[in-house]
Short mmCIF file of C-alpha atoms and ligand atoms in Angstrom, two decimals:
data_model
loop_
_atom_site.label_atom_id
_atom_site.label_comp_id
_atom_site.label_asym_id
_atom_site.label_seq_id
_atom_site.Cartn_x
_atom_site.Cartn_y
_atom_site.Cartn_z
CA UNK A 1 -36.91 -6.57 0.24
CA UNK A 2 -33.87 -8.52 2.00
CA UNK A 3 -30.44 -6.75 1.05
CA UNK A 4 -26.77 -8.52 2.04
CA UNK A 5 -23.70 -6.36 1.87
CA UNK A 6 -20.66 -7.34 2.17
CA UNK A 7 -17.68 -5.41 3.39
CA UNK A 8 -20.40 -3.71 5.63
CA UNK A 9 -18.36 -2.33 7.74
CA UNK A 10 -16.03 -0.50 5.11
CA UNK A 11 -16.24 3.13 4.05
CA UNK A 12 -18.33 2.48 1.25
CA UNK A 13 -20.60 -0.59 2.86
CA UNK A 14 -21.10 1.36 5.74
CA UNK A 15 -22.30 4.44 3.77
CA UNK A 16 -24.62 2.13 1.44
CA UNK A 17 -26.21 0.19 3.95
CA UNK A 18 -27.12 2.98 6.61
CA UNK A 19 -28.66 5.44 3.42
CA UNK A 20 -30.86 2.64 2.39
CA UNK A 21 -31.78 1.36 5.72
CA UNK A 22 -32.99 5.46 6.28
CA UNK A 23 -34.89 5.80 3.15
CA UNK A 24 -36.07 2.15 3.43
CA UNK A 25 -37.40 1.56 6.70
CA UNK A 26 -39.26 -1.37 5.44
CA UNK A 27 -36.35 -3.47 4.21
CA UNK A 28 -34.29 -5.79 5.73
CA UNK A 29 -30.43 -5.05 5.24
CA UNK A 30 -27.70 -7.69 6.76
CA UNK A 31 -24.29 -7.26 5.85
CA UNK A 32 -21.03 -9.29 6.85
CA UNK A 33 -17.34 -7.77 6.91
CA UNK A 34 -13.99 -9.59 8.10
CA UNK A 35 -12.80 -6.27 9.91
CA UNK A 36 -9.27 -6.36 7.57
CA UNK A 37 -9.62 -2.44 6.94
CA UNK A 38 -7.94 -0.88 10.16
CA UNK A 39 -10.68 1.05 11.72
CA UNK A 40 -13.79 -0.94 10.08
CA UNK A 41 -14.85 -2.42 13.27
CA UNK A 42 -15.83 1.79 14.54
CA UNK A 43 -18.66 1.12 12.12
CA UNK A 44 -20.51 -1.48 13.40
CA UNK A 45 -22.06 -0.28 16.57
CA UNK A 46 -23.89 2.35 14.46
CA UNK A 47 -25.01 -0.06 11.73
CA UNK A 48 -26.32 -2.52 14.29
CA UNK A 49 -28.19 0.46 16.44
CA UNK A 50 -30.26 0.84 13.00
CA UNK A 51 -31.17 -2.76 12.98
CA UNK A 52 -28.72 -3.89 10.53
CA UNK A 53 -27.02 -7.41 11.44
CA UNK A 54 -23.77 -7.94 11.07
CA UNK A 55 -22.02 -10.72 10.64
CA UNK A 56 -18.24 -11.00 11.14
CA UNK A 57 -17.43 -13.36 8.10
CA UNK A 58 -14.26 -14.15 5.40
CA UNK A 59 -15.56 -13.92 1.93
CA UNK A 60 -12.44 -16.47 1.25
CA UNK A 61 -14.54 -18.71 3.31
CA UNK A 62 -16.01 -21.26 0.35
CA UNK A 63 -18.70 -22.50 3.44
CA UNK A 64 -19.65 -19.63 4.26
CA UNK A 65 -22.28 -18.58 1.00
CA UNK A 66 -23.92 -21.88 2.02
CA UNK A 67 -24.63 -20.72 5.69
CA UNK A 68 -26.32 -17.67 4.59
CA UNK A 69 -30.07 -17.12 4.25
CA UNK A 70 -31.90 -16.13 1.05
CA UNK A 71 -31.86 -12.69 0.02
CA UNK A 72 -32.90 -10.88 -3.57
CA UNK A 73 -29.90 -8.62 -4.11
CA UNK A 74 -26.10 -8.28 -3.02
CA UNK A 75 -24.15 -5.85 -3.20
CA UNK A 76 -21.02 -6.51 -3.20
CA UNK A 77 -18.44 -3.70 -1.34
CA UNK A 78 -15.94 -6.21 0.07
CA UNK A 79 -12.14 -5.75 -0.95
CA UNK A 80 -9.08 -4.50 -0.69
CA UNK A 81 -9.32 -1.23 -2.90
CA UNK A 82 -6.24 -0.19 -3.17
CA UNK A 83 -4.42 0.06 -6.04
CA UNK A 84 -1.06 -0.89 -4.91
CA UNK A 85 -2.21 -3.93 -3.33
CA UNK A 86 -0.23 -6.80 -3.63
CA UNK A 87 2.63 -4.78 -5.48
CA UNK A 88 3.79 -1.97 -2.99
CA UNK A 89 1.68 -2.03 0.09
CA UNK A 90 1.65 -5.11 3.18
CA UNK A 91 -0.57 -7.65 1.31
CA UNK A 92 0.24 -10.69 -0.95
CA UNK A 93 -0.59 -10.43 -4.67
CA UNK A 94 -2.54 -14.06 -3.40
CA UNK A 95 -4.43 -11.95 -0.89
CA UNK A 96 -5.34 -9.16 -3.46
CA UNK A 97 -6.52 -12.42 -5.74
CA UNK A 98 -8.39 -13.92 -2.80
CA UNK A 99 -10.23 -11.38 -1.31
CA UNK A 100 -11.17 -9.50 -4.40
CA UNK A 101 -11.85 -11.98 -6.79
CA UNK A 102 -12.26 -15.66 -5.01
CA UNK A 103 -14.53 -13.90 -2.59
CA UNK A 104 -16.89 -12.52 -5.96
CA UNK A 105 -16.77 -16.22 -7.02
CA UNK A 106 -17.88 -17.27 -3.93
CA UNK A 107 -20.69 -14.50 -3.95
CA UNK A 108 -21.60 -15.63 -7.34
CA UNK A 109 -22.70 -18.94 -6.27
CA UNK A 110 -24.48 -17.28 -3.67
CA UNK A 111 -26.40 -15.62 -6.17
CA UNK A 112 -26.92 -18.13 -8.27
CA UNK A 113 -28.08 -20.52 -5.85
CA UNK A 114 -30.46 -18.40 -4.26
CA UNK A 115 -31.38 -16.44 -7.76
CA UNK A 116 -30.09 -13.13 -6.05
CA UNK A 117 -29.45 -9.72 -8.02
CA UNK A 118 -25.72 -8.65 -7.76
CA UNK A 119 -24.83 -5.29 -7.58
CA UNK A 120 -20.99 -5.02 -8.30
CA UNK A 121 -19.20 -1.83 -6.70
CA UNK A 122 -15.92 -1.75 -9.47
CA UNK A 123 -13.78 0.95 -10.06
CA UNK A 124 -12.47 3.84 -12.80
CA UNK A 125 -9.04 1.27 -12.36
CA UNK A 126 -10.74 -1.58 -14.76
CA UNK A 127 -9.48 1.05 -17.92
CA UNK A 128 -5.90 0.68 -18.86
CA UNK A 129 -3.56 2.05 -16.72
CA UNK A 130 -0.49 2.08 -19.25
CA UNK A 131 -2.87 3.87 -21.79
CA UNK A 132 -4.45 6.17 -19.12
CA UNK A 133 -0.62 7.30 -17.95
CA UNK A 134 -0.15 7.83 -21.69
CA UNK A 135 -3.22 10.89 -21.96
CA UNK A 136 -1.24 13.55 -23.18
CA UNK A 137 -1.88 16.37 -20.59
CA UNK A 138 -0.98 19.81 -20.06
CA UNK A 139 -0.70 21.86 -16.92
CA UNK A 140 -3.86 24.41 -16.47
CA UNK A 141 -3.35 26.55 -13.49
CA UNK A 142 -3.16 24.07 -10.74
CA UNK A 143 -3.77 20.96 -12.46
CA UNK A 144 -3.42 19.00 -15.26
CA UNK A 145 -5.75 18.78 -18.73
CA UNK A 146 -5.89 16.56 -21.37
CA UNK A 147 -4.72 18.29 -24.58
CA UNK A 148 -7.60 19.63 -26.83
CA UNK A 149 -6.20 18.28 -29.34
CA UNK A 150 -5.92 14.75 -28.44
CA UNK A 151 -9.44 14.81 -27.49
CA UNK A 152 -11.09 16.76 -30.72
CA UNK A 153 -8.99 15.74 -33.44
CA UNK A 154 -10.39 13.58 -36.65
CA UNK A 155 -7.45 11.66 -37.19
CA UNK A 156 -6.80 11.10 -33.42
CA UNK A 157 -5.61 6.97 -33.10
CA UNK A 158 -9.07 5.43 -31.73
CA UNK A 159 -6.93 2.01 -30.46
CA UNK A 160 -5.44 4.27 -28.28
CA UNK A 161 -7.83 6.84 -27.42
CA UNK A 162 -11.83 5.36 -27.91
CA UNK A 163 -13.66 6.62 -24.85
CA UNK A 164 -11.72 9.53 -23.71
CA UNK A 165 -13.90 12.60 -23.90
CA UNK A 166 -14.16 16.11 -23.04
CA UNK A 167 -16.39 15.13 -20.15
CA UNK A 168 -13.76 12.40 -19.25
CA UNK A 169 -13.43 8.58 -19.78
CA UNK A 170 -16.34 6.76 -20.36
CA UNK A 171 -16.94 3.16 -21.16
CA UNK A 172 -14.88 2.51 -24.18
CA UNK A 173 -11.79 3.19 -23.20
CA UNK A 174 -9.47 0.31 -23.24
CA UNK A 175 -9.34 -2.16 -20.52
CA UNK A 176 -5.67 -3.64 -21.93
CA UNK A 177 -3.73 -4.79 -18.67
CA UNK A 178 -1.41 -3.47 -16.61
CA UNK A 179 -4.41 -1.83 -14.91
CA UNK A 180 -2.96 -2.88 -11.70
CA UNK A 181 -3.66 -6.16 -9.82
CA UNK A 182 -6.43 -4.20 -8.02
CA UNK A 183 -7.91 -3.30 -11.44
CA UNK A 184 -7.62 -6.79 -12.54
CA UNK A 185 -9.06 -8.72 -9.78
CA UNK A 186 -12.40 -6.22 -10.48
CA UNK A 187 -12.34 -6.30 -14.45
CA UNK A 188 -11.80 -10.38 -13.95
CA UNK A 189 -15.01 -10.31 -10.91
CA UNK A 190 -16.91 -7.77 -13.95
CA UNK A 191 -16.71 -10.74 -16.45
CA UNK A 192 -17.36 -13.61 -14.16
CA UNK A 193 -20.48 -11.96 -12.79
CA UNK A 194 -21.77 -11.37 -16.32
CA UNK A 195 -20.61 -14.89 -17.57
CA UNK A 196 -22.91 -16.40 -14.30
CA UNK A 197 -25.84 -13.69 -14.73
CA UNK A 198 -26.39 -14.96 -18.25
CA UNK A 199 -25.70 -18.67 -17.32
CA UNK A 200 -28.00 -18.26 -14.39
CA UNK A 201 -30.31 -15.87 -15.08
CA UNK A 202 -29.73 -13.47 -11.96
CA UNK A 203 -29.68 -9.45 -12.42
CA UNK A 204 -26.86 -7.69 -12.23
CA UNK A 205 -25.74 -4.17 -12.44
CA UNK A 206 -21.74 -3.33 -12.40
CA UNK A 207 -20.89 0.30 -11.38
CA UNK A 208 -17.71 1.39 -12.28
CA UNK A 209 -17.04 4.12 -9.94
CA UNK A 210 -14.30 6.84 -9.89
CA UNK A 211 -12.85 8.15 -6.21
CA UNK A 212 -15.03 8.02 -3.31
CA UNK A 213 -14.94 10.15 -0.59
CA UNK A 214 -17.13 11.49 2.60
CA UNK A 215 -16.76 11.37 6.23
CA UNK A 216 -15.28 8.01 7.72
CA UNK A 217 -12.95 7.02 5.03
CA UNK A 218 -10.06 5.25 6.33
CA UNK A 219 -7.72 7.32 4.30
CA UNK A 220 -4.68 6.27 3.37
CA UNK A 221 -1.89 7.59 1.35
CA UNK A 222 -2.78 4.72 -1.37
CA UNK A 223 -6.24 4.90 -0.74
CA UNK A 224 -9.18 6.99 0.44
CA UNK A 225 -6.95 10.06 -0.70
CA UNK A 226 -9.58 12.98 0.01
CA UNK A 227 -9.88 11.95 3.53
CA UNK A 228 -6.27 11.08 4.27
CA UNK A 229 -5.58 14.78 2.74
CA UNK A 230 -7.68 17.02 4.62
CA UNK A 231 -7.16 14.73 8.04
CA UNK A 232 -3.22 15.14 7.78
CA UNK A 233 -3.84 18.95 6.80
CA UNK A 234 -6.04 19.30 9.61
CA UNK A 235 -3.70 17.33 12.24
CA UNK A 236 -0.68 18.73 10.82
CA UNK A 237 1.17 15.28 9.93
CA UNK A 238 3.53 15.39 6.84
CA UNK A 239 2.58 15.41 3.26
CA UNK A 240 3.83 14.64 -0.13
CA UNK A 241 3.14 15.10 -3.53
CA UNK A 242 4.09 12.05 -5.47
CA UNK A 243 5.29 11.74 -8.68
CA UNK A 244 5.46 13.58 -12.13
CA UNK A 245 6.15 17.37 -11.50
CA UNK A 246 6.23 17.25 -7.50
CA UNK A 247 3.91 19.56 -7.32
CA UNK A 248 0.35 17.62 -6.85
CA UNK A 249 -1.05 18.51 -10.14
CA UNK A 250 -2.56 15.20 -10.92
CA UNK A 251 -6.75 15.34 -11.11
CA UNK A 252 -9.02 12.54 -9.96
CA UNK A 253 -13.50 13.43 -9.55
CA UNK A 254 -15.12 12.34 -6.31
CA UNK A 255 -18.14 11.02 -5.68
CA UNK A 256 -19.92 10.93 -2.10
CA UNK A 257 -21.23 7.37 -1.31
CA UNK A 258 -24.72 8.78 -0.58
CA UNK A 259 -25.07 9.43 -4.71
CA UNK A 260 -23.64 6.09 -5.33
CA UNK A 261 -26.57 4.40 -2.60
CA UNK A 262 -29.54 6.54 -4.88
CA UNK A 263 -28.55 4.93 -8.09
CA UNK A 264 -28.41 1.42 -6.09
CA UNK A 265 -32.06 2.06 -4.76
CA UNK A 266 -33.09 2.25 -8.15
CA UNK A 267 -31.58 -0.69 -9.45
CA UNK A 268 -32.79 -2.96 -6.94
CA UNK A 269 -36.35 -1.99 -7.66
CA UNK A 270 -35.71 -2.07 -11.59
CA UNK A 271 -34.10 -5.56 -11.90
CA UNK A 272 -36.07 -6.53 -15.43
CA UNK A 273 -35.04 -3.76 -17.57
CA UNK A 274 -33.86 -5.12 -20.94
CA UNK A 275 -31.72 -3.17 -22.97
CA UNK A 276 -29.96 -1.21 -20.09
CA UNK A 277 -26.14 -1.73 -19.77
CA UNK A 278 -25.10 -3.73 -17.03
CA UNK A 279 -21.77 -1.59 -16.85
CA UNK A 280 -21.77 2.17 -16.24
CA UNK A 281 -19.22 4.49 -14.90
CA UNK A 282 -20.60 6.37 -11.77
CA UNK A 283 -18.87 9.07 -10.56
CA UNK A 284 -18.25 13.04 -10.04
CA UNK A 285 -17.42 13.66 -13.15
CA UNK A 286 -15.81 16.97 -14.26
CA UNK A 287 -17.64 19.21 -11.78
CA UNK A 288 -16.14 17.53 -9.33
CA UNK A 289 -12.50 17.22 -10.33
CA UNK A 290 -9.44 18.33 -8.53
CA UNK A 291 -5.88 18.42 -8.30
CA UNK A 292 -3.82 17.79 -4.91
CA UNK A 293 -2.71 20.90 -5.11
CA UNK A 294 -6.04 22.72 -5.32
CA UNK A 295 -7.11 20.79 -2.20
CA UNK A 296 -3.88 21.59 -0.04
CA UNK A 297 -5.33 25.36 -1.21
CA UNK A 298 -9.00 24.52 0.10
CA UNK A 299 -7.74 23.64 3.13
CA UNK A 300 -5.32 26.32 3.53
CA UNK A 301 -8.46 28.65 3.13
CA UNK A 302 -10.28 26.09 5.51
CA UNK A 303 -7.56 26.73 8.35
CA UNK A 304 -5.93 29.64 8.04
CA UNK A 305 -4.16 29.02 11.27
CA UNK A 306 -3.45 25.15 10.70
CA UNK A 307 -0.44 25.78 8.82
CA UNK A 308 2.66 24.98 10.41
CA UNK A 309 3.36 21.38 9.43
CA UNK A 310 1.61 21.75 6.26
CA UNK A 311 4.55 23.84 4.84
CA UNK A 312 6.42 21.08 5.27
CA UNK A 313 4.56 19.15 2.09
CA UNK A 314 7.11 17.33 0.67
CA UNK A 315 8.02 16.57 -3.39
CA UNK A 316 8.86 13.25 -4.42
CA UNK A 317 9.61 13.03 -8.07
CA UNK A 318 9.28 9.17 -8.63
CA UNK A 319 5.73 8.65 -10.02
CA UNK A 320 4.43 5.35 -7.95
CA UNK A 321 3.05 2.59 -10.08
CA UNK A 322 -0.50 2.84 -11.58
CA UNK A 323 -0.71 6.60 -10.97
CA UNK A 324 -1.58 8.57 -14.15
CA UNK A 325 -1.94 12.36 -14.61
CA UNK A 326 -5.73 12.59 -15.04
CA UNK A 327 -8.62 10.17 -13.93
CA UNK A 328 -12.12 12.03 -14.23
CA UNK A 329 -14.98 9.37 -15.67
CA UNK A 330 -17.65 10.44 -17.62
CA UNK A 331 -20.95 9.29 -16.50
CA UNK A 332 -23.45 10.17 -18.61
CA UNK A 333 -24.37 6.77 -19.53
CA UNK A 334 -25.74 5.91 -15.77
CA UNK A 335 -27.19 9.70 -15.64
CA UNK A 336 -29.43 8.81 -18.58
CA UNK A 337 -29.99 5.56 -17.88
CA UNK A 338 -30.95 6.05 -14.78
CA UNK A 339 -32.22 9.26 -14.70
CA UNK A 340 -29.92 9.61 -11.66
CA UNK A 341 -27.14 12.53 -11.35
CA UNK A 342 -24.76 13.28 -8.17
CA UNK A 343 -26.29 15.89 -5.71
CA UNK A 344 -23.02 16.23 -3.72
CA UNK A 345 -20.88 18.83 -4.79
CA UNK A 346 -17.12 18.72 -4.23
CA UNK A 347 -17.25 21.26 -1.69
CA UNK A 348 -19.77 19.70 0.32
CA UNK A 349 -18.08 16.35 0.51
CA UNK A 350 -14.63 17.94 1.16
CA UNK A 351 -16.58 19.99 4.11
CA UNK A 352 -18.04 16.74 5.33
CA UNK A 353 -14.48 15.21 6.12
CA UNK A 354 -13.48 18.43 7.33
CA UNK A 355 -16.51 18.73 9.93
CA UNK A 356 -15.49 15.07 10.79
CA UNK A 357 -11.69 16.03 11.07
CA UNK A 358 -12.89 18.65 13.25
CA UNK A 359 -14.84 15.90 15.29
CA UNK A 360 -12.03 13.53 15.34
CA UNK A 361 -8.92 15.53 15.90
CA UNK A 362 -7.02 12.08 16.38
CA UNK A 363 -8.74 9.85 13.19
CA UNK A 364 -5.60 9.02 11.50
CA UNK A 365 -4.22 7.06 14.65
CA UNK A 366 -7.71 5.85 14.84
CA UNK A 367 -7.43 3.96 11.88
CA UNK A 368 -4.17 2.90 11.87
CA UNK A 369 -3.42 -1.05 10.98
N1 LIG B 1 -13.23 4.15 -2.00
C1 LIG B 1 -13.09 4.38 -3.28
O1 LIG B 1 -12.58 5.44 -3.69
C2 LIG B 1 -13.57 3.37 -4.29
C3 LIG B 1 -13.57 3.73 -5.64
C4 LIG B 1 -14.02 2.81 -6.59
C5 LIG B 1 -14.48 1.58 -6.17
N2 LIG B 1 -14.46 1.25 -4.85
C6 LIG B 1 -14.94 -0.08 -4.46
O2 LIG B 1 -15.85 0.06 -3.39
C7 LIG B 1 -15.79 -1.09 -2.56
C8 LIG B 1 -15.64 -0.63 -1.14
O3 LIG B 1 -14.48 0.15 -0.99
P1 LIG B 1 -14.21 0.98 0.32
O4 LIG B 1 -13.57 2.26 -0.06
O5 LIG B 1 -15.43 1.00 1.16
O6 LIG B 1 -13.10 0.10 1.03
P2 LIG B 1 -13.01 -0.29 2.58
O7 LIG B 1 -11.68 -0.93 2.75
O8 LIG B 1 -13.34 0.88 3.43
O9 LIG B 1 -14.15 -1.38 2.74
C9 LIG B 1 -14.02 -2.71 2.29
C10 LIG B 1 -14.56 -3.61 3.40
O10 LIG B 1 -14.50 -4.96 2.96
C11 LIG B 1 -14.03 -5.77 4.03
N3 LIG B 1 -13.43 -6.95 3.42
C12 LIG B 1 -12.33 -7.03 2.64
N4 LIG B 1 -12.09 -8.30 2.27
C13 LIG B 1 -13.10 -9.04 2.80
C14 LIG B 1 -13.43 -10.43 2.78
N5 LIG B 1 -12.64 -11.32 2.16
N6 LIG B 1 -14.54 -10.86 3.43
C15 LIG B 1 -15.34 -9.97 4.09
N7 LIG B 1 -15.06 -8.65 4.17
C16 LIG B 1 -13.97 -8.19 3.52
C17 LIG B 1 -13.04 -4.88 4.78
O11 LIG B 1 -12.84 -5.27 6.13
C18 LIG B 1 -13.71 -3.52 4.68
O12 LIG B 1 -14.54 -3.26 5.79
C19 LIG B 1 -14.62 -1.93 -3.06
O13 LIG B 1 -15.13 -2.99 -3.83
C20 LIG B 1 -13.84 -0.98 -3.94
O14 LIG B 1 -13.22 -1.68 -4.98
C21 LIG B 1 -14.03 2.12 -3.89
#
């Protein structure tokens, strides 16, 4: 089996490749990354001492899918992730467009040229953001909970509320823009891959996944927030809650890139199922949730003597765009249809980046762009 990844070198390409590589001795895994993540480059010493080429290469490059060999599967982990992109943060809206969705395009006629399977990593931010800020939530302990009733009741409006669930949003829920031009560039790459798989006849599988995190995230404030937390806790740099109640009550599940790479073994080796969605969500689901707040307490319990900075978390009322109260996904749909279910734990992950903090007592300036 030949596997390409691109955005190799990222948090989540990184991950991917080196799991399969270790439970895969046998197949052949290249990847290419254009190093625009601050910090990516660290990764590609380690992926190259397990035999895995890289190739420093621009997605945005429409030559460059013709200067590739023949593989059977992508998987595609290449963009800018976060979900201020092009809005808030350095980059162009054009370079959010570009990288995330010219360079799927690009991929695509990779794929169909060479009759590869594509493996799409998308994200929880494809579902409305405007109706997802709109789930009426109320504050439980140190977080925030959908009300029961907008979840149980008959008469509840499904145009507004199909697919949220008591085990959190699954695939139905609306996909109505503003999602964010992060969330479009994906949903638009989610229906160009399907358009070209069924034009072209080339398997694909699209996993929708909630918050990542593990060791060797390049957290940032906008992105990679599980790492960026504990590594500012741990290296006493500022912190701030941001937006509604300026407190940090706002949930999100996390998922450890190792559970994401199982479910991708399996769908590489099960490309002619018929029936089986193409699109799941894949994530931590419930179990797994958290609030800001309840990590700042982790990791006050973590490092009892770490404190001093930490007091200093800061409140700033002004919600940022995009953010809503409460992201978990429901994934039951991949966990039966794949007979696959996340083994990490969120206190396993969150002791992973806090081993690595440990490790790398200077990561943040590590990272930096
Ligand atoms: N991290 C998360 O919480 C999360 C959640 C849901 C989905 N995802 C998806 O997972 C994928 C990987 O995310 P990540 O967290 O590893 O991000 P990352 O920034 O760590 O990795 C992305 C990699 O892609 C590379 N890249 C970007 N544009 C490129 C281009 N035009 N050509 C070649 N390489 C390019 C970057 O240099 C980087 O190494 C993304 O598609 C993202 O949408 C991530």
């Amino acid at each position: 089996m030949r596997i390409l990844i691109t955005g190799v070198c990222g948090f989540v390409g990184s991950r991917v490749a080196q799991a399969i590589q270790q439970s895969h001795p046998d197949w052949s895994i290249c990847g290419l990354d254009n190093f625009s993540r601050p910090g990516s480059r660290r990764n590609r010493p380690s992926l190259e001492r397990l035999g895995i080429d890289v190739l420093e290469a621009d997605l945005r490059d429409r030559e460059l899918t013709d200067k590739l060999s023949p593989c059977e599967w992508v998987i595609d982990c290449a963009a800018n992730p976060s979900v201020l992109a092009g809005v808030t943060t350095g980059s162009s809206s054009l370079d959010v467009m570009e990288h995330n969705l010219v360079g799927t395009i690009h991929l695509l006629e990779y794929c169909k040229t060479h009759q590869a399977g594509l493996i799409l990593v998308s994200t929880s931010r494809v579902y409305s953001a405007s109706k997802l800020a709109q789930i009426p939530v109320e504050l439980q302990e140190q977080r925030y909970q959908p009300t029961m009733q907008v979840i149980h009741s008959p008469s509840r409006d499904e145009s507004m509320w199909a697919g949220l669930t008591a085990d959190g949003i699954n695939e139905r829920f609306s996909t109505e823009p503003p999602l964010s031009l992060y969330g479009s560039s994906k949903l638009a790459s989610e229906l160009l891959a399907m358009e070209y798989a069924s034009a072209f006849d080339f398997p694909l599988w699209i996993n929708r996944c909630g918050v990542m995190a593990g060791a060797g995230q390049f957290g940032k404030a906008d992105q990679g927030i599980v790492a960026f937390w504990i590594h500012s806790w741990f290296e006493n740099a500022p912190l701030k809650y941001v937006g509604f109640d300026g407190f940090g009550h706002q949930v999100r599940d996390c998922l450890h890139p190792g559970d994401l790479s199982r479910l991708i073994e399996l769908q590489v080796v099960d490309e002619k199922r018929t029936g089986t969605p193409r699109i799941c969500n894949v994530s931590g689901g419930c179990s797994s949730a958290f609030s800001l707040r309840e990590l700042s307490d982790w990791c006050e319990h973590r490092w009892p003597n770490r404190r001093p900075r930490s007091l200093s978390i800061l409140s700033d009322f002004r919600t940022r765009p995009y953010d809503c109260p409460w992201i978990v996904l429901d994934s039951s749909l991949a966990q039966h249809t794949w007979s696959w279910r996340p083994e990490w734990d969120r206190e396993a992950i969150w002791n992973e980046i806090a081993d690595h903090a440990e490790a790398h007592p200077d990561w943040l300036d590590q990272i930096k762009g």
